[in-house]
Coordinates of C-alpha atoms in Angstrom, one line a residue:
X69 CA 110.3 76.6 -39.6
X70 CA 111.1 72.6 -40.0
X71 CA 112.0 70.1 -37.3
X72 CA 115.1 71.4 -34.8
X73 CA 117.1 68.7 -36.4
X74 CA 117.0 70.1 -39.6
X75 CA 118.1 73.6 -38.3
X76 CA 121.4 74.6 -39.8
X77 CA 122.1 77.5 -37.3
X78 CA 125.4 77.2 -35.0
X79 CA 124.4 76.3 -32.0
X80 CA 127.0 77.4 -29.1
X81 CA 127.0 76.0 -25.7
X82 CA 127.8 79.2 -23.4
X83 CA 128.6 78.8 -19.1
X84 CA 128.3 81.3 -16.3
X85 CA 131.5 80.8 -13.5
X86 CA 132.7 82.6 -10.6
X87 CA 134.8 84.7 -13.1
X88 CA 132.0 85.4 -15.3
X89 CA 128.6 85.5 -13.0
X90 CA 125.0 85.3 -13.9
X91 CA 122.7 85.6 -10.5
X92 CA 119.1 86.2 -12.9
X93 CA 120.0 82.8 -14.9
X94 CA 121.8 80.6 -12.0
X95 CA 118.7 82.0 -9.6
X96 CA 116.0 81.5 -12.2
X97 CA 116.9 78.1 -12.5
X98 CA 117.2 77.4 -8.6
X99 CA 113.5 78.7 -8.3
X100 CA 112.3 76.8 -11.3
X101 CA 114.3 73.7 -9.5
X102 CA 112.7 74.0 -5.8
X103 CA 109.3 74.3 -7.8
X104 CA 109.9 71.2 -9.2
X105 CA 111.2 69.7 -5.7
X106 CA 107.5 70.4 -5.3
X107 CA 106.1 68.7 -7.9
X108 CA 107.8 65.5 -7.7
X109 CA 107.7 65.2 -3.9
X110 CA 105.5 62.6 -3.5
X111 CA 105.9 60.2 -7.1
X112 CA 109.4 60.6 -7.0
X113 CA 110.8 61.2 -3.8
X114 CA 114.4 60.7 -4.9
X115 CA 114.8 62.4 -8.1
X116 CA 112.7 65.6 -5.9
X117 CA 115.9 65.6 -3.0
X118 CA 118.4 65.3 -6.0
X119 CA 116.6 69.3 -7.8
X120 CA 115.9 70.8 -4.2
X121 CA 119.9 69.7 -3.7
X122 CA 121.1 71.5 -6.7
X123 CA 118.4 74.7 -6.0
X124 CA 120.6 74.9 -3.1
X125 CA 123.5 75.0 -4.7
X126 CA 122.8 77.5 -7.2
X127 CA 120.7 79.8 -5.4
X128 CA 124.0 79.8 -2.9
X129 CA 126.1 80.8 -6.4
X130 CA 123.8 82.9 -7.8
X131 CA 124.4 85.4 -4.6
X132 CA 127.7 85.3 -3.6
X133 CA 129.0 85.8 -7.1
X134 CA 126.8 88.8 -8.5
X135 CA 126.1 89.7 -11.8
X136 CA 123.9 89.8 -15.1
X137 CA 124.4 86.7 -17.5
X138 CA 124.1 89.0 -20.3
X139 CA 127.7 91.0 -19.0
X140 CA 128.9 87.0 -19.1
X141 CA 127.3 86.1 -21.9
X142 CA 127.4 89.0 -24.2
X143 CA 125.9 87.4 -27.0
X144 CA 122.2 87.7 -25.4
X145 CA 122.6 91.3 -25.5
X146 CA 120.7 91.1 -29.1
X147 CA 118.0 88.9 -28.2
X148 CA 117.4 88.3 -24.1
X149 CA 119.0 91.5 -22.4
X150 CA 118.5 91.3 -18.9
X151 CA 116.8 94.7 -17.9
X152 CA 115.6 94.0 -14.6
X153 CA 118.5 92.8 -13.4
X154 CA 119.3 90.1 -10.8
X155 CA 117.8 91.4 -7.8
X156 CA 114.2 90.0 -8.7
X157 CA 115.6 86.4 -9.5
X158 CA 117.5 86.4 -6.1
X159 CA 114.3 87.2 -4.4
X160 CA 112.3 84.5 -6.8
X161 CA 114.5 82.0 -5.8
X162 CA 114.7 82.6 -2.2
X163 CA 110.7 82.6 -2.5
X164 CA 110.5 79.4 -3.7
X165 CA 113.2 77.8 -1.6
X166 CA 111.6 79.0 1.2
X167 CA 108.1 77.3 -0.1
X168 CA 109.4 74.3 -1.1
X169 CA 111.8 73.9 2.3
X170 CA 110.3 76.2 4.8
X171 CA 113.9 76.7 5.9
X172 CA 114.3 80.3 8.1
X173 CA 117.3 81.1 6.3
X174 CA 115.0 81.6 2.7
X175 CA 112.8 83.7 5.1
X176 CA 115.0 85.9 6.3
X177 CA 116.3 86.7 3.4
X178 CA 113.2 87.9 1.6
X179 CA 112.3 90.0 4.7
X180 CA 116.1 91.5 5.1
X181 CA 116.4 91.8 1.4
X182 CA 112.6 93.3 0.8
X183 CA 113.4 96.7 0.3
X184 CA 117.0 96.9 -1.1
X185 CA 116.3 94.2 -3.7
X186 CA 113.0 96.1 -5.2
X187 CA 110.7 93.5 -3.8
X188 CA 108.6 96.2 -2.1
X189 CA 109.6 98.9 -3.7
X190 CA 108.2 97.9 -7.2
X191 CA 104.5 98.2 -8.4
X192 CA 104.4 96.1 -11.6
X193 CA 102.4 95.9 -14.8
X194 CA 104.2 92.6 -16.3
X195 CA 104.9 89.5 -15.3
X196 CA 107.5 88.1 -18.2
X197 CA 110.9 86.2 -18.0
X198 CA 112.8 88.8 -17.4
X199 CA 110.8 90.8 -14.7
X200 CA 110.0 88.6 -11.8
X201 CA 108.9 91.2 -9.2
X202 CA 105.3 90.4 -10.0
X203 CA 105.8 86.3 -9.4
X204 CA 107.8 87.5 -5.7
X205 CA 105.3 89.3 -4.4
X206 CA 102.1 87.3 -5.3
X207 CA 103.9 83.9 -3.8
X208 CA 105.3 85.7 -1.0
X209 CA 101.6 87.0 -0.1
X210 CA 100.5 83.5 0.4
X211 CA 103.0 82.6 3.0
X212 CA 101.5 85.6 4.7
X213 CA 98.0 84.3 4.3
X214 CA 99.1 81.1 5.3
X215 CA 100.5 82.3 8.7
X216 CA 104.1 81.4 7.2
X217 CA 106.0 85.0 7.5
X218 CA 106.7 85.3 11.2
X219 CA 107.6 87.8 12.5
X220 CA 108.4 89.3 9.1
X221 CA 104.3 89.9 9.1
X222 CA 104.6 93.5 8.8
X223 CA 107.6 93.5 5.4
X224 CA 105.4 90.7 3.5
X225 CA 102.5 93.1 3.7
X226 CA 104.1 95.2 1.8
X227 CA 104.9 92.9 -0.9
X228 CA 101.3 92.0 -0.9
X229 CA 100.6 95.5 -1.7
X230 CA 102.2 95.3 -4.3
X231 CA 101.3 91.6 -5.5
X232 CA 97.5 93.7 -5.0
X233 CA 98.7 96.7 -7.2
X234 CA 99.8 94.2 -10.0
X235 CA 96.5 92.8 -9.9
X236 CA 94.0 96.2 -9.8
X237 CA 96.4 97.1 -12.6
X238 CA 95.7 93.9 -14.6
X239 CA 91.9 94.7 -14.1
X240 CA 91.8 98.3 -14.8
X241 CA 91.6 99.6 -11.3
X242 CA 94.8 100.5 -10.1
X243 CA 96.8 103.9 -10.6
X244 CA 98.6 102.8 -13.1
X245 CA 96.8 99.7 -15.4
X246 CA 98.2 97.9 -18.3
X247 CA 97.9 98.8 -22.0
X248 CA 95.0 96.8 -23.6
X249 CA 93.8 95.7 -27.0
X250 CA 90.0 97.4 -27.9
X251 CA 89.0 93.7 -27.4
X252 CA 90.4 94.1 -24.0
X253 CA 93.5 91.7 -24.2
X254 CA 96.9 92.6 -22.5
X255 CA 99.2 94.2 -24.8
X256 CA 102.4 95.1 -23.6
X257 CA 104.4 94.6 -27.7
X258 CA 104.2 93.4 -30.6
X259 CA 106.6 90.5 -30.6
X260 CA 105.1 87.2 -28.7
X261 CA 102.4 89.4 -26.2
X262 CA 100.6 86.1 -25.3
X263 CA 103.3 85.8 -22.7
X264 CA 102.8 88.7 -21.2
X265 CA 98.9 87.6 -21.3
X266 CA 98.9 83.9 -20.1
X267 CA 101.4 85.2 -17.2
X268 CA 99.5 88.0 -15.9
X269 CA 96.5 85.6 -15.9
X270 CA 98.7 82.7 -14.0
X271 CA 99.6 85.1 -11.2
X272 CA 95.6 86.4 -11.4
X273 CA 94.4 82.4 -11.4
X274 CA 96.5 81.7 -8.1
X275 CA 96.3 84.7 -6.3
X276 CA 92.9 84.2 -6.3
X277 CA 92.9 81.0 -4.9
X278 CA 95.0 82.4 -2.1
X279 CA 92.8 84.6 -1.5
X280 CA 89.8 82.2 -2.1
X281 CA 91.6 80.2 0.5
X282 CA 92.0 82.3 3.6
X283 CA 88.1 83.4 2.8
X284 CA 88.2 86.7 0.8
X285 CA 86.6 87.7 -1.9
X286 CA 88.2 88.5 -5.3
X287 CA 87.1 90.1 -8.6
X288 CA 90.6 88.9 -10.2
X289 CA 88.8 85.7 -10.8
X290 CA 85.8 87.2 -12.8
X291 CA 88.6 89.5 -15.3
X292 CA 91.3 86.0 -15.9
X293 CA 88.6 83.2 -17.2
X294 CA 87.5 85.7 -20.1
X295 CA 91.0 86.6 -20.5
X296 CA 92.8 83.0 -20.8
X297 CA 89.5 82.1 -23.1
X298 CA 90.7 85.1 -25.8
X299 CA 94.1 84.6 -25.4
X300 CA 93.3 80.9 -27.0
X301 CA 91.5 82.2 -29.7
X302 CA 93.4 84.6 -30.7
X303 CA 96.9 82.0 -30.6
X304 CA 94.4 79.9 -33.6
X305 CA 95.6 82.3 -36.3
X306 CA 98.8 82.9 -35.2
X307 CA 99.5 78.8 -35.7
X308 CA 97.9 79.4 -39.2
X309 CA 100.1 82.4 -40.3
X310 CA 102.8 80.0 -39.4
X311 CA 102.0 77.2 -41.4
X312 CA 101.5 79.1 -44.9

């Protein structure tokens, strides 16, 4: 594969505008922004105001000028089509606005938008960077564990239905549960499936310790730690396949 700096490819630089929109990349990188608001809070106080700024700004783009990147964009069509849409980065990013600001505006709009956008309406098997359904509705369960929704209480159940369906799928206990290997390891395709794997055991690590948290019990936690502890093993050879 060599070092990126001894790639010969073309590599363009592409931009979403108000004339060509892109709400799943401009609100994908607003949530992945507030997150980091999060992070760097505390060390770096300054550099954590500057992100949460520009999550603002984008997550304010992302929803008044509509559309997929990959109708901008049309390039990505062959490799990241956007299937889901936008709807499920609008609500991602309003999520973790919300978390990292606890602004009522971020609130209201993942109660108002709950059923119109899919984030209730949804029961998910995957958890993957184009589907973010799974990652709304498991965050949005633990600001109603926390006390955080309001009086929203009664819509952010609903998501937590779902964020539980995602989970009794993961597990094998739901109506509808994910494909798996005979070893027992998520397989949703061929192509890169440890991402589907190391996601679906993310969501299964934290909801857990929501749950863990407000004092309930969870069996998510005895299926992830076997899970994560294959998934390593099995990315060994893949490295070595590489290399030869």
């Amino acid at each position: 594969l060599g070092a990126a700096g001894d790639m010969t490819t073309d590599r363009h630089a592409y931009k979403i505008d108000p004339s060509n929109p892109g709400s799943d990349l401009a609100g994908e990188t607003a949530a992945a922004m507030a997150a980091a608001s999060i992070v760097f809070r505390r060390s770096n106080p300054a550099y954590s105001a500057v992100v949460l700024r520009h999550a603002h700004q984008l997550f304010d783009f992302a929803d008044k000028y509509r559309g997929k990147y990959d109708s901008s964009i049309t390039v990505a069509q062959k490799y990241y089509r956007s299937i889901s849409g936008y709807n499920d980065e609008l609500l991602w990013a309003a999520a973790w606005l919300y978390y990292a600001t606890d602004n009522q505006y971020y609130l209201n709009y993942l109660a108002n938008n709950a059923e119109s956008m899919g984030g209730t309406g949804w029961s998910m098997t995957e958890f993957g960077w184009d589907v973010k359904y799974a990652g709304v509705q498991t965050l949005v369960s633990k600001f109603l564990m926390q006390g955080k929704a309001g009086h929203y209480a009664s819509v952010f159940e609903s998501y937590q239905e779902k964020a539980e369906s995602f989970m009794c799928s993961c597990i094998g206990k739901g109506t509808k549960n994910v494909q798996k290997t005979p070893g027992g390891l998520i397989f949703r395709q061929r192509w890169n499936n440890l991402q589907f794997v190391t996601s679906a055991s993310f969501l299964a690590t934290v909801y857990s310790d929501y749950l863990a948290s407000s004092g309930k019990y969870s069996q998510v936690r005895l299926w992830y730690r076997p899970i994560i502890g294959a998934s390593l093993l099995r990315k060994i050879p893949s490295r070595i396949n590489l290399g030869k």
